[in-house]
Tab-separated table of N, CA and C in Angstrom:
chain	number	residue	atom	x	y	z
A	1	LEU	N	0.926	-1.041	-0.161
A	1	LEU	CA	-0.177	-0.124	-0.078
A	1	LEU	C	0.759	1.089	0.012
A	2	GLN	N	1.946	1.234	0.831
A	2	GLN	CA	2.592	2.275	0.957
A	2	GLN	C	3.462	2.721	-0.583
A	3	HIS	N	3.640	1.704	-1.411
A	3	HIS	CA	4.291	2.101	-2.795
A	3	HIS	C	3.094	2.690	-3.293
A	4	GLU	N	1.905	2.010	-3.328
A	4	GLU	CA	1.022	2.518	-4.094
A	4	GLU	C	0.709	3.793	-3.911
A	5	ILE	N	0.680	4.573	-2.910
A	5	ILE	CA	0.215	5.918	-2.457
A	5	ILE	C	1.317	6.886	-2.791
A	6	THR	N	2.488	6.263	-3.054
A	6	THR	CA	3.336	7.571	-3.496
A	6	THR	C	3.096	7.946	-4.623
A	7	ILE	N	2.962	9.344	-4.561
A	7	ILE	CA	2.171	9.962	-6.097
A	7	ILE	C	3.233	10.838	-6.615
A	8	ASP	N	2.646	10.963	-8.063
A	8	ASP	CA	3.546	11.560	-8.835
A	8	ASP	C	3.460	13.224	-8.659
A	9	GLU	N	4.362	13.710	-7.979
A	9	GLU	CA	4.437	15.410	-7.808
A	9	GLU	C	4.633	16.202	-8.970
A	10	SER	N	4.985	15.740	-10.114
A	10	SER	CA	5.231	16.299	-11.212
A	10	SER	C	4.083	16.909	-12.003
A	11	GLN	N	2.825	16.348	-11.769
A	11	GLN	CA	1.677	17.020	-12.487
A	11	GLN	C	0.624	17.064	-11.379
A	12	PRO	N	0.268	18.373	-11.604
A	12	PRO	CA	-0.788	18.623	-10.373
A	12	PRO	C	-2.419	18.264	-10.659
A	13	LEU	N	-3.256	18.169	-9.739
A	13	LEU	CA	-4.499	17.808	-9.656
A	13	LEU	C	-5.437	18.438	-10.685
A	14	SER	N	-6.035	18.401	-11.594
A	14	SER	CA	-7.170	19.439	-12.190
A	14	SER	C	-8.284	19.295	-11.338
A	15	PHE	N	-9.053	20.375	-11.649
A	15	PHE	CA	-10.684	20.064	-11.332
A	15	PHE	C	-11.344	19.045	-11.392
A	16	ALA	N	-11.142	18.753	-12.717
A	16	ALA	CA	-11.758	17.155	-13.078
A	16	ALA	C	-11.358	16.071	-12.184
A	17	ASP	N	-9.759	15.955	-11.617
A	17	ASP	CA	-9.489	14.984	-10.938
A	17	ASP	C	-10.033	15.070	-9.523
A	18	ILE	N	-10.313	16.534	-8.951
A	18	ILE	CA	-10.769	16.545	-7.761
A	18	ILE	C	-12.053	16.364	-7.778
A	19	SER	N	-13.027	16.512	-8.870
A	19	SER	CA	-14.272	16.274	-8.583
A	19	SER	C	-14.639	14.630	-9.035
A	20	ARG	N	-13.803	14.071	-9.641
A	20	ARG	CA	-13.731	12.481	-9.652
A	20	ARG	C	-13.505	11.871	-8.053
A	21	ILE	N	-12.616	12.662	-7.462
A	21	ILE	CA	-12.174	11.913	-6.124
A	21	ILE	C	-13.295	12.142	-5.202
A	22	ILE	N	-14.238	13.471	-5.336
A	22	ILE	CA	-15.240	13.514	-4.389
A	22	ILE	C	-16.528	13.382	-4.865
A	23	SER	N	-16.856	13.062	-6.069
A	23	SER	CA	-17.938	12.645	-6.851
A	23	SER	C	-18.801	11.647	-6.058
A	24	GLY	N	-20.057	11.983	-5.669
A	24	GLY	CA	-20.825	11.148	-5.079
A	24	GLY	C	-20.494	10.713	-3.641
A	25	ARG	N	-19.464	11.170	-3.151
A	25	ARG	CA	-19.122	11.065	-1.557
A	25	ARG	C	-19.651	11.768	-0.644
A	26	ILE	N	-19.984	13.193	-1.177
A	26	ILE	CA	-20.406	14.210	-0.111
A	26	ILE	C	-21.935	14.452	-0.265
A	27	LYS	N	-22.431	14.146	0.602
A	27	LYS	CA	-24.157	14.586	0.380
A	27	LYS	C	-24.264	15.826	0.896
A	28	GLY	N	-25.278	16.492	-0.038
A	28	GLY	CA	-25.662	17.966	0.258
A	28	GLY	C	-24.572	18.818	0.270
A	29	CYS	N	-23.610	18.591	-0.556
A	29	CYS	CA	-22.558	19.554	-0.840
A	29	CYS	C	-22.322	19.988	-2.435
A	30	SER	N	-22.309	21.189	-2.783
A	30	SER	CA	-22.079	21.329	-4.089
A	30	SER	C	-20.779	22.264	-4.393
A	31	ILE	N	-20.182	21.865	-5.352
A	31	ILE	CA	-18.612	22.363	-5.340
A	31	ILE	C	-18.612	23.150	-6.824
A	32	VAL	N	-17.791	24.128	-7.010
A	32	VAL	CA	-17.436	24.880	-8.188
A	32	VAL	C	-15.976	24.937	-8.327
A	33	TYR	N	-15.667	25.323	-9.421
A	33	TYR	CA	-14.321	25.740	-9.737
A	33	TYR	C	-14.151	27.151	-10.128
A	34	CYS	N	-12.986	27.850	-9.736
A	34	CYS	CA	-12.742	29.104	-9.941
A	34	CYS	C	-11.424	29.171	-10.224
A	35	ASP	N	-11.006	29.518	-11.051
A	35	ASP	CA	-9.426	29.931	-11.643
A	35	ASP	C	-9.232	31.316	-11.601
A	36	LEU	N	-8.552	31.935	-10.710
A	36	LEU	CA	-8.378	33.453	-10.309
A	36	LEU	C	-7.480	34.057	-11.880
A	37	GLU	N	-7.302	33.157	-12.585
A	37	GLU	CA	-6.652	33.637	-13.886
A	37	GLU	C	-7.418	34.064	-14.824
A	38	THR	N	-8.980	33.434	-14.972
A	38	THR	CA	-10.192	33.834	-15.692
A	38	THR	C	-11.106	34.707	-14.995
A	39	VAL	N	-11.239	34.438	-13.726
A	39	VAL	CA	-12.248	35.408	-12.865
A	39	VAL	C	-11.327	36.393	-12.668
A	40	LYS	N	-11.817	37.610	-12.829
A	40	LYS	CA	-10.960	38.895	-12.695
A	40	LYS	C	-11.869	39.658	-11.635
A	41	PRO	N	-10.891	40.929	-11.021
A	41	PRO	CA	-11.609	41.243	-10.015
A	41	PRO	C	-12.713	42.288	-10.636
A	42	PRO	N	-13.865	43.074	-9.818
A	42	PRO	CA	-13.875	42.942	-8.867
A	42	PRO	C	-14.449	41.194	-8.144
A	43	TYR	N	-13.958	40.861	-7.104
A	43	TYR	CA	-14.497	39.714	-6.691
A	43	TYR	C	-15.342	39.670	-5.650
A	44	SER	N	-16.609	38.699	-5.759
A	44	SER	CA	-17.674	38.566	-4.707
A	44	SER	C	-17.971	37.115	-4.302
A	45	MET	N	-18.652	36.954	-3.304
A	45	MET	CA	-19.055	35.555	-3.060
A	45	MET	C	-19.927	34.985	-4.268
A	46	SER	N	-20.905	35.844	-4.887
A	46	SER	CA	-21.779	35.388	-5.732
A	46	SER	C	-20.789	34.972	-6.846
A	47	ARG	N	-19.892	35.626	-7.212
A	47	ARG	CA	-19.202	35.451	-8.600
A	47	ARG	C	-18.199	34.411	-8.304
A	48	ILE	N	-17.892	34.028	-7.312
A	48	ILE	CA	-16.960	32.880	-7.042
A	48	ILE	C	-17.597	31.590	-6.314
A	49	LEU	N	-18.221	31.612	-5.609
A	49	LEU	CA	-19.083	30.709	-4.871
A	49	LEU	C	-20.516	30.311	-5.378
A	50	GLY	N	-21.301	31.413	-6.101
A	50	GLY	CA	-22.620	31.395	-6.601
A	50	GLY	C	-23.469	30.809	-5.425
A	51	ASP	N	-24.311	29.779	-5.615
A	51	ASP	CA	-25.128	29.078	-4.869
A	51	ASP	C	-24.429	27.653	-4.219
A	52	HIS	N	-22.850	27.609	-4.544
A	52	HIS	CA	-22.343	26.319	-4.113
A	52	HIS	C	-21.975	26.514	-2.606
A	53	ASP	N	-21.452	25.378	-1.991
A	53	ASP	CA	-21.143	25.421	-0.791
A	53	ASP	C	-19.518	25.347	-0.550
A	54	CYS	N	-18.846	25.153	-1.760
A	54	CYS	CA	-17.218	25.027	-1.720
A	54	CYS	C	-16.986	25.626	-3.082
A	55	ALA	N	-15.818	26.282	-3.281
A	55	ALA	CA	-15.412	26.890	-4.416
A	55	ALA	C	-13.874	26.345	-4.420
A	56	CYS	N	-13.346	25.467	-5.251
A	56	CYS	CA	-11.968	25.233	-5.230
A	56	CYS	C	-11.395	26.246	-5.867
A	57	VAL	N	-10.517	26.913	-5.381
A	57	VAL	CA	-10.124	28.354	-5.899
A	57	VAL	C	-8.563	28.209	-6.448
A	58	LEU	N	-8.193	28.409	-7.742
A	58	LEU	CA	-6.951	27.931	-8.278
A	58	LEU	C	-5.999	29.248	-8.083
A	59	LEU	N	-4.930	29.296	-7.496
A	59	LEU	CA	-3.925	30.794	-7.644
A	59	LEU	C	-2.921	30.489	-8.148
A	60	THR	N	-2.584	31.259	-9.157
A	60	THR	CA	-1.475	31.243	-10.249
A	60	THR	C	-0.423	32.379	-9.899
A	61	SER	N	0.634	31.736	-10.101
A	61	SER	CA	1.846	32.977	-10.073
A	61	SER	C	2.978	32.492	-10.972
A	62	ASN	N	3.696	33.457	-11.485
A	62	ASN	CA	4.932	33.236	-12.067
A	62	ASN	C	5.838	33.726	-11.092
A	63	LEU	N	6.713	32.624	-10.538
A	63	LEU	CA	8.058	32.648	-9.951
A	63	LEU	C	9.205	32.225	-10.751
A	64	GLY	N	9.974	33.508	-11.262
A	64	GLY	CA	11.335	33.105	-11.890
A	64	GLY	C	10.970	32.737	-13.304
A	65	GLY	N	9.930	32.855	-13.701
A	65	GLY	CA	9.777	32.207	-14.985
A	65	GLY	C	9.212	30.823	-15.060
A	66	VAL	N	8.915	30.376	-13.859
A	66	VAL	CA	8.167	29.127	-13.678
A	66	VAL	C	6.644	29.220	-13.167
A	67	LEU	N	5.848	28.864	-13.796
A	67	LEU	CA	4.362	28.885	-13.580
A	67	LEU	C	3.917	28.104	-12.277
A	68	GLN	N	3.497	28.486	-11.116
A	68	GLN	CA	3.154	27.930	-9.940
A	68	GLN	C	1.726	28.109	-9.765
A	69	ARG	N	0.898	26.961	-9.535
A	69	ARG	CA	-0.368	26.950	-9.148
A	69	ARG	C	-0.861	26.195	-8.049
A	70	HIS	N	-1.626	26.596	-7.276
A	70	HIS	CA	-1.837	26.364	-5.941
A	70	HIS	C	-3.504	26.065	-5.701
A	71	TRP	N	-3.950	25.237	-5.197
A	71	TRP	CA	-5.369	24.824	-4.860
A	71	TRP	C	-5.802	25.475	-3.672
A	72	THR	N	-6.999	26.383	-3.466
A	72	THR	CA	-7.228	26.619	-2.001
A	72	THR	C	-8.791	26.469	-2.126
A	73	VAL	N	-9.417	26.755	-0.907
A	73	VAL	CA	-10.784	26.637	-1.088
A	73	VAL	C	-11.493	27.597	-0.101
A	74	LEU	N	-12.800	27.902	-0.705
A	74	LEU	CA	-13.620	28.821	-0.380
A	74	LEU	C	-14.819	28.368	0.413
A	75	ILE	N	-15.228	28.239	1.355
A	75	ILE	CA	-16.382	27.554	1.976
A	75	ILE	C	-17.726	28.418	2.366
A	76	LYS	N	-18.945	28.175	2.197
A	76	LYS	CA	-19.867	28.827	2.963
A	76	LYS	C	-20.364	27.662	4.028
A	77	ARG	N	-20.480	28.424	5.121
A	77	ARG	CA	-20.881	27.408	6.374
A	77	ARG	C	-22.063	28.247	6.869
A	78	GLY	N	-23.438	28.216	6.492
A	78	GLY	CA	-24.467	28.944	7.038
A	78	GLY	C	-23.982	30.258	6.467
A	79	LYS	N	-23.988	31.527	7.331
A	79	LYS	CA	-23.971	32.577	7.094
A	79	LYS	C	-22.427	33.095	7.128
A	80	GLN	N	-21.358	32.060	7.844
A	80	GLN	CA	-20.201	32.587	7.492
A	80	GLN	C	-19.281	31.943	6.406
A	81	TYR	N	-18.167	32.430	6.237
A	81	TYR	CA	-17.256	31.739	5.102
A	81	TYR	C	-16.039	31.501	5.497
A	82	SER	N	-15.373	30.193	5.148
A	82	SER	CA	-13.507	30.181	5.653
A	82	SER	C	-13.111	29.912	4.176
A	83	TYR	N	-11.750	30.401	4.490
A	83	TYR	CA	-10.859	30.427	3.303
A	83	TYR	C	-9.729	29.363	3.956
A	84	PHE	N	-9.561	28.096	3.321
A	84	PHE	CA	-8.501	27.119	3.260
A	84	PHE	C	-7.448	27.053	2.536
A	85	ASP	N	-6.235	27.096	2.960
A	85	ASP	CA	-4.803	26.844	2.174
A	85	ASP	C	-4.204	26.168	2.960
A	86	SER	N	-3.904	25.082	2.436
A	86	SER	CA	-2.980	23.868	2.897
A	86	SER	C	-1.757	24.549	3.168
A	87	LEU	N	-1.190	25.518	2.611
A	87	LEU	CA	0.090	26.121	3.359
A	87	LEU	C	-0.163	27.268	4.073
A	88	ALA	N	-1.186	27.746	4.397
A	88	ALA	CA	-1.635	28.858	5.248
A	88	ALA	C	-0.665	30.101	5.160
A	89	LEU	N	-0.501	30.440	3.764
A	89	LEU	CA	0.011	31.414	3.328
A	89	LEU	C	-0.756	32.791	3.690
A	90	ARG	N	0.041	33.682	4.407
A	90	ARG	CA	-0.307	35.006	5.149
A	90	ARG	C	-0.806	35.826	3.620
A	91	PHE	N	-1.847	36.939	4.112
A	91	PHE	CA	-2.332	37.667	2.814
A	91	PHE	C	-1.126	38.375	2.345
A	92	PRO	N	-0.062	39.013	2.861
A	92	PRO	CA	0.886	39.664	2.134
A	92	PRO	C	1.655	38.554	0.988
A	93	GLN	N	1.923	37.486	1.568
A	93	GLN	CA	2.361	36.481	0.643
A	93	GLN	C	1.535	36.044	-0.509
A	94	ILE	N	0.518	35.987	-0.097
A	94	ILE	CA	-0.886	35.825	-1.563
A	94	ILE	C	-0.650	36.994	-2.505
A	95	ASP	N	-0.480	38.207	-1.775
A	95	ASP	CA	-0.546	39.157	-2.675
A	95	ASP	C	0.797	39.381	-3.489
A	96	ALA	N	1.913	38.899	-3.075
A	96	ALA	CA	3.270	38.986	-3.574
A	96	ALA	C	2.962	37.839	-4.752
A	97	LEU	N	2.622	36.610	-4.545
A	97	LEU	CA	2.241	35.668	-5.674
A	97	LEU	C	1.290	35.994	-6.700
A	98	LEU	N	0.415	36.594	-6.260
A	98	LEU	CA	-0.623	37.054	-7.135
A	98	LEU	C	-0.333	38.486	-8.046
A	99	GLY	N	0.497	39.214	-7.267
A	99	GLY	CA	0.823	40.405	-7.893
A	99	GLY	C	-0.254	41.402	-7.888
A	100	SER	N	-1.120	41.197	-6.700
A	100	SER	CA	-2.375	41.988	-6.678
A	100	SER	C	-2.947	41.822	-5.070
A	101	GLN	N	-3.517	42.752	-4.797
A	101	GLN	CA	-4.116	42.664	-3.237
A	101	GLN	C	-5.692	42.431	-3.496
A	102	ASP	N	-6.169	42.437	-4.716
A	102	ASP	CA	-7.349	42.392	-4.920
A	102	ASP	C	-8.156	40.979	-4.531
A	103	PHE	N	-7.549	39.842	-4.531
A	103	PHE	CA	-8.222	38.477	-3.807
A	103	PHE	C	-8.243	38.700	-2.323
A	104	THR	N	-7.086	39.083	-1.821
A	104	THR	CA	-7.149	39.195	-0.271
A	104	THR	C	-7.941	40.444	0.252
A	105	ASN	N	-7.913	41.335	-0.502
A	105	ASN	CA	-8.804	42.478	0.037
A	105	ASN	C	-10.490	41.808	-0.112
A	106	PHE	N	-10.672	41.266	-0.828
A	106	PHE	CA	-12.067	40.528	-0.927
A	106	PHE	C	-12.206	39.660	0.089
A	107	LEU	N	-11.129	38.812	0.390
A	107	LEU	CA	-11.250	37.970	1.681
A	107	LEU	C	-11.489	38.538	2.756
A	108	LYS	N	-10.760	39.895	3.254
A	108	LYS	CA	-10.609	40.521	4.371
A	108	LYS	C	-12.119	41.007	4.393
A	109	GLU	N	-12.736	41.700	3.507
A	109	GLU	CA	-14.011	42.528	3.579
A	109	GLU	C	-14.964	41.509	3.736
A	110	SER	N	-14.681	40.269	3.152
A	110	SER	CA	-15.829	39.123	3.331
A	110	SER	C	-15.710	38.462	4.706
A	111	ARG	N	-14.702	38.886	5.530
A	111	ARG	CA	-14.523	38.363	6.922
A	111	ARG	C	-14.705	36.794	7.054
A	112	VAL	N	-13.793	36.242	6.386
A	112	VAL	CA	-13.524	35.011	6.057
A	112	VAL	C	-12.636	34.492	7.062
A	113	GLU	N	-13.073	33.092	7.699
A	113	GLU	CA	-12.194	32.622	8.723
A	113	GLU	C	-10.813	31.687	7.971
A	114	LYS	N	-9.971	32.294	8.438
A	114	LYS	CA	-8.795	31.984	7.357
A	114	LYS	C	-7.791	31.047	7.912
A	115	SER	N	-7.334	29.986	7.337
A	115	SER	CA	-6.597	28.874	7.770
A	115	SER	C	-5.114	29.450	8.225
A	116	THR	N	-4.738	29.124	9.553
A	116	THR	CA	-3.762	29.485	10.156
A	116	THR	C	-2.534	28.346	10.380
A	117	ARG	N	-2.951	27.282	10.064
A	117	ARG	CA	-2.011	26.169	10.296
A	117	ARG	C	-1.483	25.577	8.881
A	118	LYS	N	-0.224	25.498	8.614
A	118	LYS	CA	0.522	25.112	7.755
A	118	LYS	C	0.239	23.443	7.545
A	119	LEU	N	-0.179	23.039	6.761
A	119	LEU	CA	-0.466	21.477	6.652
A	119	LEU	C	0.322	20.754	5.712
A	120	GLN	N	0.364	21.215	4.620
A	120	GLN	CA	1.164	21.160	3.289
A	120	GLN	C	2.582	21.276	3.503
A	121	GLU	N	3.552	19.970	3.370
A	121	GLU	CA	4.894	19.935	3.583
A	121	GLU	C	5.630	21.310	2.711
A	122	HIS	N	5.423	21.453	1.359
A	122	HIS	CA	6.093	22.221	0.835
A	122	HIS	C	5.309	22.840	-0.265
A	123	ILE	N	5.573	23.779	-0.834
A	123	ILE	CA	4.622	24.452	-2.056
A	123	ILE	C	5.166	23.604	-3.273
A	124	THR	N	6.293	23.068	-3.403
A	124	THR	CA	6.649	22.263	-4.692
A	124	THR	C	5.735	21.073	-4.654
A	125	LYS	N	5.370	20.475	-3.508
A	125	LYS	CA	4.588	19.165	-3.679
A	125	LYS	C	3.065	19.632	-4.376
A	126	ILE	N	3.175	19.829	-5.711
A	126	ILE	CA	1.931	20.505	-6.471
A	126	ILE	C	0.770	19.530	-6.399
A	127	ARG	N	0.775	18.148	-6.198
A	127	ARG	CA	-0.283	17.195	-6.464
A	127	ARG	C	-0.865	17.527	-5.122
A	128	THR	N	-0.019	17.520	-4.087
A	128	THR	CA	-0.741	17.365	-2.848
A	128	THR	C	-1.731	18.465	-2.231
A	129	CYS	N	-1.660	19.709	-2.866
A	129	CYS	CA	-2.812	20.527	-2.629
A	129	CYS	C	-4.023	20.397	-3.099
A	130	GLY	N	-4.014	19.477	-4.170
A	130	GLY	CA	-5.468	19.201	-4.717
A	130	GLY	C	-6.191	18.161	-4.022
A	131	CYS	N	-5.024	17.263	-3.185
A	131	CYS	CA	-5.688	16.420	-2.564
A	131	CYS	C	-6.012	16.934	-1.190
A	132	HIS	N	-5.342	17.988	-0.489
A	132	HIS	CA	-5.944	18.800	0.432
A	132	HIS	C	-7.199	19.421	0.261
A	133	ALA	N	-7.465	19.924	-1.020
A	133	ALA	CA	-8.627	20.725	-1.402
A	133	ALA	C	-9.712	19.951	-1.425
A	134	ALA	N	-9.592	18.421	-2.085
A	134	ALA	CA	-10.632	17.534	-2.147
A	134	ALA	C	-11.041	17.226	-0.801
A	135	VAL	N	-10.165	17.017	0.275
A	135	VAL	CA	-10.694	16.398	1.379
A	135	VAL	C	-11.263	17.622	2.252
A	136	ARG	N	-10.493	18.904	2.136
A	136	ARG	CA	-11.336	19.889	2.727
A	136	ARG	C	-12.827	20.109	2.338
A	137	CYS	N	-13.020	20.051	0.949
A	137	CYS	CA	-14.432	19.892	0.611
A	137	CYS	C	-15.431	18.862	1.233
A	138	ALA	N	-14.761	17.778	1.367
A	138	ALA	CA	-15.575	16.660	2.177
A	138	ALA	C	-15.781	16.879	3.341
A	139	LYS	N	-14.782	17.728	4.141
A	139	LYS	CA	-15.309	18.322	5.570
A	139	LYS	C	-15.735	19.489	5.487
A	140	TYR	N	-16.528	20.048	4.520
A	140	TYR	CA	-16.967	21.565	4.510
A	140	TYR	C	-17.895	22.058	5.676
A	141	LYS	N	-18.447	21.036	6.521
A	141	LYS	CA	-19.200	21.208	7.756
A	141	LYS	C	-18.448	21.913	8.727
A	142	LEU	N	-16.962	21.478	8.799
A	142	LEU	CA	-16.078	21.924	9.809
A	142	LEU	C	-15.687	22.922	9.724
A	143	SER	N	-15.243	24.019	10.846
A	143	SER	CA	-14.532	24.982	10.943
A	143	SER	C	-13.090	24.531	10.443
A	144	ASN	N	-12.288	25.455	10.368
A	144	ASN	CA	-10.872	25.209	9.661
A	144	ASN	C	-10.151	24.634	10.865
A	145	ALA	N	-10.537	25.334	12.277
A	145	ALA	CA	-9.815	24.760	13.421
A	145	ALA	C	-10.069	23.189	13.725
A	146	GLN	N	-11.528	22.925	13.278
A	146	GLN	CA	-12.199	21.637	13.586
A	146	GLN	C	-11.524	20.597	12.604
A	147	TYR	N	-11.165	21.127	11.375
A	147	TYR	CA	-10.811	20.440	10.283
A	147	TYR	C	-9.191	20.082	10.759
A	148	VAL	N	-8.267	21.063	11.280
A	148	VAL	CA	-7.097	20.783	11.354
A	148	VAL	C	-6.922	19.602	12.333
A	149	LYS	N	-7.773	19.890	13.623
A	149	LYS	CA	-7.874	18.997	14.643
A	149	LYS	C	-7.981	17.456	14.025
A	150	TRP	N	-9.307	17.320	13.016
A	150	TRP	CA	-9.530	15.991	12.614
A	150	TRP	C	-8.459	15.711	11.964
A	151	LEU	N	-7.927	16.327	11.054
A	151	LEU	CA	-6.955	15.719	9.976
A	151	LEU	C	-5.700	15.560	10.575
A	152	THR	N	-5.111	16.096	11.655
A	152	THR	CA	-3.836	15.836	12.405
A	152	THR	C	-4.116	14.982	13.536
A	153	SER	N	-5.382	14.327	13.601
A	153	SER	CA	-5.817	13.334	14.760
A	153	SER	C	-4.817	12.005	14.961
A	154	SER	N	-4.366	11.706	13.694
A	154	SER	CA	-3.542	10.570	13.427
A	154	SER	C	-2.165	10.706	13.731
A	155	ARG	N	-1.552	10.078	15.002
A	155	ARG	CA	-0.318	10.521	15.142
A	155	ARG	C	1.093	9.813	14.537
A	156	HIS	N	0.322	8.974	13.665
A	156	HIS	CA	1.292	7.916	12.850
A	156	HIS	C	1.479	8.534	11.298
A	157	SER	N	1.009	9.803	10.982
A	157	SER	CA	0.884	10.131	9.810
A	157	SER	C	1.133	11.659	9.554
A	158	THR	N	1.725	12.056	8.570
A	158	THR	CA	1.702	13.476	8.310
A	158	THR	C	0.378	13.944	7.726
A	159	ALA	N	0.040	15.221	7.810
A	159	ALA	CA	-1.156	15.712	6.925
A	159	ALA	C	-1.085	15.297	5.414
A	160	ASP	N	-0.051	15.350	4.938
A	160	ASP	CA	-0.029	15.306	3.547
A	160	ASP	C	-0.331	13.727	3.175
A	161	ARG	N	0.330	12.956	3.936
A	161	ARG	CA	0.101	11.392	3.546
A	161	ARG	C	-1.536	10.945	3.974
A	162	THR	N	-1.876	11.683	4.939
A	162	THR	CA	-3.286	11.449	5.367
A	162	THR	C	-4.090	11.850	4.142
A	163	VAL	N	-4.145	12.841	3.702
A	163	VAL	CA	-4.861	13.376	2.550
A	163	VAL	C	-4.766	12.537	1.334
A	164	VAL	N	-3.512	12.192	0.929
A	164	VAL	CA	-3.361	11.636	-0.146
A	164	VAL	C	-3.797	10.188	-0.061
A	165	LYS	N	-3.513	9.381	1.338
A	165	LYS	CA	-4.381	8.276	1.523
A	165	LYS	C	-5.930	8.199	1.255
A	166	LEU	N	-6.373	9.171	1.742
A	166	LEU	CA	-7.878	9.253	1.891
A	166	LEU	C	-8.404	9.454	0.497
A	167	CYS	N	-7.655	10.448	-0.668
A	167	CYS	CA	-8.006	10.416	-1.795
A	167	CYS	C	-7.734	8.848	-2.553
A	168	TYR	N	-6.966	8.701	-2.489
A	168	TYR	CA	-6.300	7.303	-3.108
A	168	TYR	C	-7.419	6.167	-2.636
A	169	LEU	N	-7.646	5.986	-1.560
A	169	LEU	CA	-8.585	4.813	-1.170
A	169	LEU	C	-10.257	5.398	-1.325
A	170	GLY	N	-10.492	6.627	-1.562
A	170	GLY	CA	-11.776	7.003	-1.736
A	170	GLY	C	-12.536	7.024	-0.576
A	171	LEU	N	-11.956	7.159	0.840
A	171	LEU	CA	-12.635	7.150	2.038
A	171	LEU	C	-13.140	8.549	2.530
A	172	ILE	N	-13.004	9.555	1.802
A	172	ILE	CA	-13.286	10.558	2.460
A	172	ILE	C	-14.878	11.033	2.466
A	173	SER	N	-15.559	10.319	2.523
A	173	SER	CA	-16.945	10.553	2.827
A	173	SER	C	-17.224	10.112	4.153
């Protein structure tokens, strides 16, 4: 099993991959895809989330000529919103990556609960953030703090290994 769940980090998960992982496993949850390369400011909850419970938000930056993409999740929980980032990037870091403050200003104005605990080992693990996004969508009813507690409750595994196992085995529902 350990050999089988070693994932290829050279190819990121697409939204179609994330959808296949969680399809039919999350009752009562609707998920939408949002690529900030195509959805331009001004941002609003209706433009990003619409009537959905979760939006898998793809951040894109150009770091030294290398295109870097990173999955995050915007979640609607009743009248509250949560923003989950497996790297727990601070707003100034996101601004620097995106080259603009538009997205983080939108998050601040929306008073989202922001994730503060880094769960993903490194930004170069490009496939892992998609697994984190899929599992976070599966646990959309939890606050970010509750989710971190749930995900890190296994003392014999890292958060990265846990989300990869859950995605591989299809046990995220």
